[in-house]
GROMACS .gro file of C-alpha atoms in nm:
model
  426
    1UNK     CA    1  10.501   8.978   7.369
    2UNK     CA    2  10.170   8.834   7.205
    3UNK     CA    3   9.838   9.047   7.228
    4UNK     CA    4   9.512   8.942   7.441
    5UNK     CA    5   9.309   8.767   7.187
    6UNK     CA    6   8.992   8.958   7.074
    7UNK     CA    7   8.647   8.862   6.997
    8UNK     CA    8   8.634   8.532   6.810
    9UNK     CA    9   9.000   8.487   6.833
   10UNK     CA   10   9.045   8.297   7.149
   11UNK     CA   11   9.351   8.084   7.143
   12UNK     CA   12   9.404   7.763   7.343
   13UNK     CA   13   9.616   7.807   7.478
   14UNK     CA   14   9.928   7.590   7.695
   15UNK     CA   15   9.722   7.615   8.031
   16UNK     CA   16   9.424   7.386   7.936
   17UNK     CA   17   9.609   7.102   7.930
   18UNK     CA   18   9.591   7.046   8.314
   19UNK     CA   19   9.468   7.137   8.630
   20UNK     CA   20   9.148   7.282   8.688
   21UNK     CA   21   9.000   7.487   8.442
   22UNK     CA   22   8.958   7.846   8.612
   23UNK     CA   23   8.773   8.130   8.475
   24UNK     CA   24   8.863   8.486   8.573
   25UNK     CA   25   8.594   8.740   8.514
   26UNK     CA   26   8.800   9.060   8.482
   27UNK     CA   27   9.113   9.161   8.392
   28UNK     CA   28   9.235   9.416   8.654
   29UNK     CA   29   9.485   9.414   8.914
   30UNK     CA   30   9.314   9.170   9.115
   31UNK     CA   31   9.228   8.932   8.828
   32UNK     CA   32   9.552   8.938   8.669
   33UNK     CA   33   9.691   8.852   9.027
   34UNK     CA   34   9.426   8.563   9.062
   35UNK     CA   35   9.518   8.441   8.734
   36UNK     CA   36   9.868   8.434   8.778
   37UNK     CA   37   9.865   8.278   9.132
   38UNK     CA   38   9.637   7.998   8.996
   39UNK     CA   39   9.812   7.933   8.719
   40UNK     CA   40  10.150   7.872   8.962
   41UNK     CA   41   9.895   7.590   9.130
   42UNK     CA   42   9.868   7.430   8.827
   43UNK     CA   43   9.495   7.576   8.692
   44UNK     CA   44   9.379   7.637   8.339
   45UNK     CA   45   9.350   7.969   8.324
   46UNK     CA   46   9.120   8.160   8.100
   47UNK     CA   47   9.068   8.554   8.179
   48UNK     CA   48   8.771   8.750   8.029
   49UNK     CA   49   8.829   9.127   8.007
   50UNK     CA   50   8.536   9.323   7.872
   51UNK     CA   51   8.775   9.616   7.746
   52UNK     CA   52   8.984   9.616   7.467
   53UNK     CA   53   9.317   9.548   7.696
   54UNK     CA   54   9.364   9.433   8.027
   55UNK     CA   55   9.503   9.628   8.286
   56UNK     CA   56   9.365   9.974   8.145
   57UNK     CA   57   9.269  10.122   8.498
   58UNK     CA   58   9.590  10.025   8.681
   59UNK     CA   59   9.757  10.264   8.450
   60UNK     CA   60   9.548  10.566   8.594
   61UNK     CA   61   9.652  10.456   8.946
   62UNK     CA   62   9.885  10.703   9.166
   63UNK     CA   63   9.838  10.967   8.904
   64UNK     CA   64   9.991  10.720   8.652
   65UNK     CA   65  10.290  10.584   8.846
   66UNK     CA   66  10.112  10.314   8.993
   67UNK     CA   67  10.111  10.357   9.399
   68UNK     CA   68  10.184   9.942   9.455
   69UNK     CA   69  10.143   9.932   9.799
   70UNK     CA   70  10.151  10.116  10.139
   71UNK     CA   71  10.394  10.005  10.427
   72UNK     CA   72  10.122  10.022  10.696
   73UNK     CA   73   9.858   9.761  10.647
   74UNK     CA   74   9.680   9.831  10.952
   75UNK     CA   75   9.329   9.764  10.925
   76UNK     CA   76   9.192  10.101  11.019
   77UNK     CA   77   9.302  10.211  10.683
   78UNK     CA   78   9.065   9.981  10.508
   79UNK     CA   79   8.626  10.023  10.502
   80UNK     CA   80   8.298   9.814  10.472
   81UNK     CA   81   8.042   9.687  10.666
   82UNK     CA   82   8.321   9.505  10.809
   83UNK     CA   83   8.669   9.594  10.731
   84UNK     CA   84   8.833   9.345  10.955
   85UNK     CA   85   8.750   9.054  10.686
   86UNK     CA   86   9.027   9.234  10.466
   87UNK     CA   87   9.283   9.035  10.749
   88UNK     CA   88   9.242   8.758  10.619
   89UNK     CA   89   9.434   8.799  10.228
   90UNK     CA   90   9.608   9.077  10.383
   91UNK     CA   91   9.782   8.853  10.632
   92UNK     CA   92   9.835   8.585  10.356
   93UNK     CA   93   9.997   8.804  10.124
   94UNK     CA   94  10.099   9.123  10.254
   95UNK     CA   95  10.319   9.452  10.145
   96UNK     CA   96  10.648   9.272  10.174
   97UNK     CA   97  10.512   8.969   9.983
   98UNK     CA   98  10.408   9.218   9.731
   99UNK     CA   99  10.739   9.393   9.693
  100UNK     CA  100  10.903   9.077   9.623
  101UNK     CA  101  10.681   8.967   9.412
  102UNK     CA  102  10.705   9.232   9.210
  103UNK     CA  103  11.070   9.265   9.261
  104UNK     CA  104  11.098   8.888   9.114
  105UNK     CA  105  10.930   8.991   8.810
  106UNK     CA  106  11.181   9.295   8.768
  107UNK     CA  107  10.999   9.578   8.927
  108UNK     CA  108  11.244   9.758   9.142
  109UNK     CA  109  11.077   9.971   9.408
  110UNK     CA  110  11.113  10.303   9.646
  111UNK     CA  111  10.920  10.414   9.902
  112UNK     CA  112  10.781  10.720   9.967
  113UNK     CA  113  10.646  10.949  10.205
  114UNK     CA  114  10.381  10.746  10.448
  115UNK     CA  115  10.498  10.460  10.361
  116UNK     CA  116  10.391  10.436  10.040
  117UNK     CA  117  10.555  10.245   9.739
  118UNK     CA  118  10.585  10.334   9.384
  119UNK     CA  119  10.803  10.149   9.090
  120UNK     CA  120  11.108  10.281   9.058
  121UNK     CA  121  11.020  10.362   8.691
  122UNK     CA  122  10.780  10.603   8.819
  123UNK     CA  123  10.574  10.463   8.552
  124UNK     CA  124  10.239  10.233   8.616
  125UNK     CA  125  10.302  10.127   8.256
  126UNK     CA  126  10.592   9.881   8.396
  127UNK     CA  127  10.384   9.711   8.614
  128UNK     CA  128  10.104   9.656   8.361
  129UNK     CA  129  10.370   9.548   8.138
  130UNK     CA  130  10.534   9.269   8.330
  131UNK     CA  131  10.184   9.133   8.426
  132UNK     CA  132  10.089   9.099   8.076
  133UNK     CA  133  10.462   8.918   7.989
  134UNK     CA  134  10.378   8.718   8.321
  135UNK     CA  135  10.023   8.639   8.188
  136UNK     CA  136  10.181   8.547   7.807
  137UNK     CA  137  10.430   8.326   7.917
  138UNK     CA  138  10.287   8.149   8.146
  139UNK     CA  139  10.040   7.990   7.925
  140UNK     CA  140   9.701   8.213   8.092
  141UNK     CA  141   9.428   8.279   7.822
  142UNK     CA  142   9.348   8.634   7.773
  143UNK     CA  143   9.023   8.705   7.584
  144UNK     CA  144   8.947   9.062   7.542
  145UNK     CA  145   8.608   9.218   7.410
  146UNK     CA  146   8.455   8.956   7.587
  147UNK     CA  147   8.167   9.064   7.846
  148UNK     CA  148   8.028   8.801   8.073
  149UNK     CA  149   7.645   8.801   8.083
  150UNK     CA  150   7.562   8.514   8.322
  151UNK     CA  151   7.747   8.256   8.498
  152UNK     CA  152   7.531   7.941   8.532
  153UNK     CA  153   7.627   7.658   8.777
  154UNK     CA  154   7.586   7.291   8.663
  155UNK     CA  155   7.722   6.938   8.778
  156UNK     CA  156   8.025   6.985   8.577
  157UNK     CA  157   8.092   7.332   8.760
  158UNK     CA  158   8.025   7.620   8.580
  159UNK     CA  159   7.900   7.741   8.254
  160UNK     CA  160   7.991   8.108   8.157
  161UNK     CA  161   7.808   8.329   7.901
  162UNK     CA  162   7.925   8.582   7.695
  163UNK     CA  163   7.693   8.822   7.536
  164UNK     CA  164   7.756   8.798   7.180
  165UNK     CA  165   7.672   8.391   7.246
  166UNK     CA  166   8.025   8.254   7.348
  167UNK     CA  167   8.067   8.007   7.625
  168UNK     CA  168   8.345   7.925   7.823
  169UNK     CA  169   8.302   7.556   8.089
  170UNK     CA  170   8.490   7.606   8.430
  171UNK     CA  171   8.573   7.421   8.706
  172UNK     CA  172   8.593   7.735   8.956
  173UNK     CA  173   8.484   8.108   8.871
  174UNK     CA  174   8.648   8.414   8.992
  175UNK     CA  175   8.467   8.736   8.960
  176UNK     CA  176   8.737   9.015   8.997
  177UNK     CA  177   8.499   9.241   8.766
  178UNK     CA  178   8.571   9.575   8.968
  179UNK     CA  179   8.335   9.790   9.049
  180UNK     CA  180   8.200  10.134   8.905
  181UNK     CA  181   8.432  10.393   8.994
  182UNK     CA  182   8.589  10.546   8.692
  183UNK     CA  183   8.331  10.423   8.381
  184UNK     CA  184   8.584  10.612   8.135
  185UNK     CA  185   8.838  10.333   8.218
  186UNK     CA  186   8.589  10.047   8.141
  187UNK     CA  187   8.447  10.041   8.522
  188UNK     CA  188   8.072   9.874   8.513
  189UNK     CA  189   7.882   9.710   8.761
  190UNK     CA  190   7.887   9.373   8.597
  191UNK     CA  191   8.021   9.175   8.908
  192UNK     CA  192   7.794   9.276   9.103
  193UNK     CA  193   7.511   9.222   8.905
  194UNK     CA  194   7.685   8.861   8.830
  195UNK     CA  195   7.712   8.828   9.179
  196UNK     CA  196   7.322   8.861   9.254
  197UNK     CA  197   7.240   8.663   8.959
  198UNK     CA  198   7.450   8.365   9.169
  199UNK     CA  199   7.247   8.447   9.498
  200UNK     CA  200   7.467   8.696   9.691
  201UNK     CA  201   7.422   9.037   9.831
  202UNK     CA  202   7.526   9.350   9.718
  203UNK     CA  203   7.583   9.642   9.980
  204UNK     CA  204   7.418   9.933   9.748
  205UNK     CA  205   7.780  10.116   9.612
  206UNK     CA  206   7.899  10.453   9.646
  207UNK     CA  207   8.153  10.656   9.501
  208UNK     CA  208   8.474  10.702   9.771
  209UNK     CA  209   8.792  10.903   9.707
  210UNK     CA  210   8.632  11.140   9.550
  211UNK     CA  211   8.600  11.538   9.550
  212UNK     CA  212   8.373  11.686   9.782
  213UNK     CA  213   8.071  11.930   9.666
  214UNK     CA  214   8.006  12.231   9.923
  215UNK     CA  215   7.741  12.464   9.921
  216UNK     CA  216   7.925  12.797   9.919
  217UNK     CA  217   7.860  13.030   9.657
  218UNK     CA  218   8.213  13.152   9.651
  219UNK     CA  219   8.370  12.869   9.536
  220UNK     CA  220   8.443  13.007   9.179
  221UNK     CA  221   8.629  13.271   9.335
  222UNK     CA  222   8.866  12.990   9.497
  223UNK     CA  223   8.950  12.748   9.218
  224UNK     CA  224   9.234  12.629   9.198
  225UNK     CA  225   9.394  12.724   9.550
  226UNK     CA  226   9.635  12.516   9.729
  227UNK     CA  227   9.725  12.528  10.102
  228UNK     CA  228   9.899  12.278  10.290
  229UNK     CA  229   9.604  12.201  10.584
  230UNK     CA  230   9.382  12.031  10.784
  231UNK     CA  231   8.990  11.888  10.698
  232UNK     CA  232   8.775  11.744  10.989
  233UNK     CA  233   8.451  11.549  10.944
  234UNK     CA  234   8.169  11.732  11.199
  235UNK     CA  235   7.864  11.539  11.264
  236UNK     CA  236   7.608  11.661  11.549
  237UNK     CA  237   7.920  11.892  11.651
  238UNK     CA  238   8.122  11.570  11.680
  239UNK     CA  239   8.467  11.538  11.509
  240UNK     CA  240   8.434  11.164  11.364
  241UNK     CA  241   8.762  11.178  11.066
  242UNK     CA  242   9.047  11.430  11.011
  243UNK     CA  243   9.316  11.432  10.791
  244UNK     CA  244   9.638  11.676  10.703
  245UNK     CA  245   9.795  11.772  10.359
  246UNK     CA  246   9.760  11.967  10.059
  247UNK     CA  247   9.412  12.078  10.018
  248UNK     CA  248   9.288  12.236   9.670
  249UNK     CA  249   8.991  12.429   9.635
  250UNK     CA  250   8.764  12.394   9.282
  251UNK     CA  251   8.428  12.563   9.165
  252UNK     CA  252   8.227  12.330   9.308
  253UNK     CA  253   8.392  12.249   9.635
  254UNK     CA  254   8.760  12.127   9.762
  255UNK     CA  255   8.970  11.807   9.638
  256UNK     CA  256   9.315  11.675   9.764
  257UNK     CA  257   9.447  11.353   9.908
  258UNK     CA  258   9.293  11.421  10.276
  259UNK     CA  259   9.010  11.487  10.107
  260UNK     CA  260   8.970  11.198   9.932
  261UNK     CA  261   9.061  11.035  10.263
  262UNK     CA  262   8.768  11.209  10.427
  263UNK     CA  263   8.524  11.126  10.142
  264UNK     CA  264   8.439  10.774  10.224
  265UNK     CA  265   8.290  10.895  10.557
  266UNK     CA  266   8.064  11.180  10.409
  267UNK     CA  267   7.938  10.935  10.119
  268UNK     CA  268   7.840  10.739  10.370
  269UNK     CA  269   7.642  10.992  10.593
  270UNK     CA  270   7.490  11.179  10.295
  271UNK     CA  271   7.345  10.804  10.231
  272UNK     CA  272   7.230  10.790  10.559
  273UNK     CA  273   7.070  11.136  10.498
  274UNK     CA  274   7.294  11.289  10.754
  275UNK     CA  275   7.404  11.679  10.740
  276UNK     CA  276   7.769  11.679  10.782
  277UNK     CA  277   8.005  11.909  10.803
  278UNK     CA  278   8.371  11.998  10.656
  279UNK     CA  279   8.617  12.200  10.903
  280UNK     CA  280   8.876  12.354  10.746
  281UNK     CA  281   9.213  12.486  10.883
  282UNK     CA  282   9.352  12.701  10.685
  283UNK     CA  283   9.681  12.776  10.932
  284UNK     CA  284   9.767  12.461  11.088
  285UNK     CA  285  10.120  12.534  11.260
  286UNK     CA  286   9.963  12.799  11.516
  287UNK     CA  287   9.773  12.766  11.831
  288UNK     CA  288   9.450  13.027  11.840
  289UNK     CA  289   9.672  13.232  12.068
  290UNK     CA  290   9.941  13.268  11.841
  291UNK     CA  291   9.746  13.334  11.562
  292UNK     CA  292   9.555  13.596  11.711
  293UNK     CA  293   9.900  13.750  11.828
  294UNK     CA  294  10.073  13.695  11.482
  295UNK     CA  295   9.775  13.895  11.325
  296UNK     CA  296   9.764  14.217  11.578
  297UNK     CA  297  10.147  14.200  11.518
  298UNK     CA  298  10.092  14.224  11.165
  299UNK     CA  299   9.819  14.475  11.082
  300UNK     CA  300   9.988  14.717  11.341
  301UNK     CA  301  10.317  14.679  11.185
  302UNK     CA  302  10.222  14.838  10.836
  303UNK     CA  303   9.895  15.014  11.015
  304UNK     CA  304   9.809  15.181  10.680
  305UNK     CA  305   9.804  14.889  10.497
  306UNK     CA  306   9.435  14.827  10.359
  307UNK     CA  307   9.369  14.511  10.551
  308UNK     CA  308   9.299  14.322  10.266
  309UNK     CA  309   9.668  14.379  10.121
  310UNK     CA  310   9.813  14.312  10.471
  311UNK     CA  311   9.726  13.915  10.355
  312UNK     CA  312  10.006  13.932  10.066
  313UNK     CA  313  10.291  13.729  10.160
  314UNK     CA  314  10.052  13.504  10.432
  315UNK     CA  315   9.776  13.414  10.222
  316UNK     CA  316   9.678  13.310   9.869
  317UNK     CA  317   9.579  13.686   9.773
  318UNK     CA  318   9.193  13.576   9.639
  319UNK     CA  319   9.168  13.389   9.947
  320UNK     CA  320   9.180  13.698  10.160
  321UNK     CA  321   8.892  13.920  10.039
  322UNK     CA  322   8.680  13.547  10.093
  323UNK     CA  323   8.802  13.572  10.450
  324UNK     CA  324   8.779  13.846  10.584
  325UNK     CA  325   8.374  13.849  10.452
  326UNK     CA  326   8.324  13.524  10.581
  327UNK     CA  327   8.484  13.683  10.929
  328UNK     CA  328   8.231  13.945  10.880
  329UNK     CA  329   8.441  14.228  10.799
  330UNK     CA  330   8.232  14.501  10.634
  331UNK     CA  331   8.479  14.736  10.472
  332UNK     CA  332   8.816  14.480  10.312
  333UNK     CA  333   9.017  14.801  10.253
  334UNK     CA  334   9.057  14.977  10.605
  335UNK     CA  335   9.346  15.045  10.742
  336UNK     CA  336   9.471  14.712  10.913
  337UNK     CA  337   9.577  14.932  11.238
  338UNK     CA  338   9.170  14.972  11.263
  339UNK     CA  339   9.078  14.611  11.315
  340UNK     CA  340   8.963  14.551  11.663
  341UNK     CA  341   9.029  14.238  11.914
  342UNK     CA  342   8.680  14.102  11.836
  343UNK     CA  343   8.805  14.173  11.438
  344UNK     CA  344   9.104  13.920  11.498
  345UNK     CA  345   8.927  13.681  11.695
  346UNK     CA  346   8.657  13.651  11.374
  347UNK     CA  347   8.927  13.640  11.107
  348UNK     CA  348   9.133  13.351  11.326
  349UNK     CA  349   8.804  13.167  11.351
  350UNK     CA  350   8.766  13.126  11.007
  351UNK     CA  351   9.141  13.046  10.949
  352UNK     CA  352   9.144  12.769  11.225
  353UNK     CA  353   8.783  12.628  11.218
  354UNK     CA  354   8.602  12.727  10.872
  355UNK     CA  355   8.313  12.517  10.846
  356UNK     CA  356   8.105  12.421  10.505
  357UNK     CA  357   7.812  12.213  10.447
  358UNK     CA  358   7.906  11.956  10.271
  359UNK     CA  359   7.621  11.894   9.951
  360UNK     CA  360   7.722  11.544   9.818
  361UNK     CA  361   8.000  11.378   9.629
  362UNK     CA  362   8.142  11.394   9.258
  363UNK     CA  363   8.014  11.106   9.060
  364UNK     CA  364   8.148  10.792   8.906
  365UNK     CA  365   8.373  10.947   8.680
  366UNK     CA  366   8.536  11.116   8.937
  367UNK     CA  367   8.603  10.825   9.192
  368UNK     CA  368   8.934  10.620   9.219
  369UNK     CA  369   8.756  10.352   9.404
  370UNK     CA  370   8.353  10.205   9.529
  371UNK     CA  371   8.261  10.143   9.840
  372UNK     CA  372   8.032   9.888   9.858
  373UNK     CA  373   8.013   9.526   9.682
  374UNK     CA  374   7.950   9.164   9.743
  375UNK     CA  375   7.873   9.144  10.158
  376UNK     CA  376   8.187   8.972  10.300
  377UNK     CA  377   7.981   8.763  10.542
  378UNK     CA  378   7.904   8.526  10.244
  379UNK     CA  379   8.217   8.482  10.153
  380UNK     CA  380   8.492   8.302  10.376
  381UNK     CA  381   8.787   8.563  10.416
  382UNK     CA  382   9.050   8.272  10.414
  383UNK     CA  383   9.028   8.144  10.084
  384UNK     CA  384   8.742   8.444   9.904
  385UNK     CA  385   8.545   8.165   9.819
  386UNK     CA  386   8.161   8.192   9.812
  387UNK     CA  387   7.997   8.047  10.113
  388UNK     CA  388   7.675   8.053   9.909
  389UNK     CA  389   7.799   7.874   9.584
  390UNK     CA  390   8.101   7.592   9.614
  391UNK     CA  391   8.372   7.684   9.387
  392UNK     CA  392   8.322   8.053   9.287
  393UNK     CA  393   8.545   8.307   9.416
  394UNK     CA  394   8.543   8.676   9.447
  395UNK     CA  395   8.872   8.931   9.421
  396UNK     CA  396   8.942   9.329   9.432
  397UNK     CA  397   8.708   9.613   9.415
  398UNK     CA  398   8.388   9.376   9.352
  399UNK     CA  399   8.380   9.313   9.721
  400UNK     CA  400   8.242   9.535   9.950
  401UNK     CA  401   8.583   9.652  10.116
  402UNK     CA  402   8.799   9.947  10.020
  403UNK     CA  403   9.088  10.141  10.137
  404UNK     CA  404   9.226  10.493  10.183
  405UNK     CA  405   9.469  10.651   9.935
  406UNK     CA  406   9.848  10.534   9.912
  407UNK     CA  407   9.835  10.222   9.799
  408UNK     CA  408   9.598  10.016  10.006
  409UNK     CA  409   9.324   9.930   9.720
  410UNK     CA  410   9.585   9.762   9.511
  411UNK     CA  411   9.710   9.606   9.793
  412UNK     CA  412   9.329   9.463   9.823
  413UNK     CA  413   9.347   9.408   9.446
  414UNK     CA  414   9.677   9.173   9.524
  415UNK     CA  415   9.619   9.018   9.800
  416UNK     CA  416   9.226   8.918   9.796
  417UNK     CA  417   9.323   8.832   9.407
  418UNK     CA  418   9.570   8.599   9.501
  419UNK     CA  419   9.439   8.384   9.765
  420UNK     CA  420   9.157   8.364   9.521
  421UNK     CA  421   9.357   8.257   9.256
  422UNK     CA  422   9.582   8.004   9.503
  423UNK     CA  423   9.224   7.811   9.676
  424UNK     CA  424   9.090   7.822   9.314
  425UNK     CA  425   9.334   7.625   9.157
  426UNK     CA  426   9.287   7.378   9.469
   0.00000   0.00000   0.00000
């Protein structure tokens, strides 16, 4: 398989020999979807990667097996300003498209829990690699080290700029650039920036499955804790987003996939200057009732126990002592036969309904995905094409929409990338 060509070593290659002559700013899932589906129409098809590779960040995806796509498209699991434009692609080329797709270039597939689908490989690295074979021998241009500093519009179409003085003439320009979660992997906010250079609007980004901070001063105590629970968004004493799993406590607050799942939401309300709140339940599979009836039975069946060691074999044993304080409970080592009724009701409180303020967000580096981007109303959902400027498109993570984990952003990546790519090539 050849290699992407570097700086000063762009090939022409077989694809400028007909067709339109497409640019795609951005070598990611989405732009090595646009590519490929405009070079099926027909298109010349140039990429321009700023990194040394393409592809580097769908290699980190699904904790490096590469979650493809999730089952359930329905549109509650995607965000923006208005998530119902992300119908549009979606429709056009959905999760069974995708599987075969795939599946046609010889990436077998299983599907896991929530619907959620994953190579059979278990390795991201297979996808990446049959894109790349897909991109080599179909005759699209891949120039690597090659960062776009300005796209300019002229009669002929488009002029693009490179910032070490290269330019590249297009008929049609996709920017699938990305956005700024994850700067280690290349992420910058270049399409953006592009994008309001050409006139558009950029909903101010935010980083979104992400970690949560909370101010506790505990927190050290916990790291590294696992439970299988619940999290609740609490606004105003209003539940607005819940979601269930395995939760994982760190120094500086709590992480885990329904807490990446909960994480858009708070970004958003910390933006807003909001206050809001994280509920935590800590035992999930009991009513109040039965909990408070599962302790009594327990501290009065080993009444000498010091309450604190009546936890082993329930809880996480450094969780306890941070429980029963939190519940209020002076002395840790009484005998568990002491607690009172009010006692139980405190320490089931704080296992069913454990509430932190929630202090902001882990950063860039931290994030699998923006929220934010290019505002969808300038931009007509059925074929991503610029209502502002004729013949520029937009793809991926560069708009403002994104989705929840398992598998929905590439699905974005996929679909918006390749009705770009197909209208492009037009």
């Amino acid at each position: 398989m050849g290699k992407e060509a570097g700086p000063g070593r762009h090939r022409p290659g077989r694809s400028e020999s007909r067709g339109k002559r497409v640019i795609v700013v951005g070598g990611g899932a989405a732009g090595m979807m646009a590519a490929l589906a405009a070079r099926e129409k027909g298109a010349a098809v140039t990429i321009l990667e700023k990194n040394q590779r393409v592809g580097k960040k769908l290699l980190a995806t699904g904790n490096g097996r590469c979650n493809l796509t999730n089952l359930d498209l329905d549109i509650a699991h995607y965000h923006g300003r208005q998530p119902r434009f992300a119908r549009g692609a979606l429709s056009r080329f959905d999760s069974r498209r995708t599987i075969a797709y795939f599946a046609e270039l010889g990436v077998a597939h299983r599907v896991e829990d929530g619907g959620r689908v994953f190579p059979f490989s278990g390795q991201a690295s297979s996808v990446l690699d049959v894109l790349r074979y897909e991109l080599e021998h179909s005759g699209v241009d891949v120039v690597c080290e090659a960062r776009v500093e300005d796209i300019a519009g002229n009669r002929d179409g488009f002029t693009v700029f490179l910032t070490d003085g290269r330019t590249f003439p297009a008929d049609r320009v996709i920017i699938a650039a990305g956005g700024k979660a994850a700067p280690q992997l290349g992420a910058a906010d270049d399409g953006h920036r592009l994008a309001v250079k050409l006139g558009h609007t950029v909903v101010e980004p935010f980083p979104a499955l992400v970690q949560l901070k909370l101010a506790a001063g505990f927190l050290p105590r916990l790291k590294g804790i696992k439970f299988d629970g619940k999290a609740e968004i609490i606004l105003h004493g209003q539940s607005l987003q819940q979601a269930g799993g395995e939760i994982l406590f760190t120094e500086y607050g709590i992480s885990g996939p329904p807490i990446f799942d909960l994480s858009r939401l708070a970004g958003a309300l910390l933006k807003q200057n909001e206050k809001p709140v994280l509920k935590i339940v800590l035992v999930n599979h009991l009513s109040r009732p039965e909990l408070e009836q599962f302790l009594a039975f327990r501290f009065q069946a080993r009444p000498q126990k010091p309450l604190v060691f009546s936890f082993v074999g329930f809880l996480n044993k450094r969780l306890a002592p941070v429980v029963l304080a939190e519940a209020g409970i002076g002395d840790p080592d009484k005998p568990a036969g002491a607690t009172t009724a009010a006692e139980r009701k405190k320490i089931a409180a704080v296992l069913q309904d454990w509430r932190f303020t929630i202090s902001g967000t882990r950063g860039w580096q931290s994030a699998q995905v923006t929220a934010g981007g290019v505002e969808v109303s300038e931009i007509n959902p059925r074929t991503m094409e610029s209502r502002l400027v004729p013949g520029l498109y937009f793809a991926g993570e560069v708009i403002d929409i994104d989705g929840d984990c398992g598998g929905y952003n590439l699905q974005w990546a996929w679909s918006s990338g390749r009705v770009a790519g197909e209208n492009a090539a037009q």
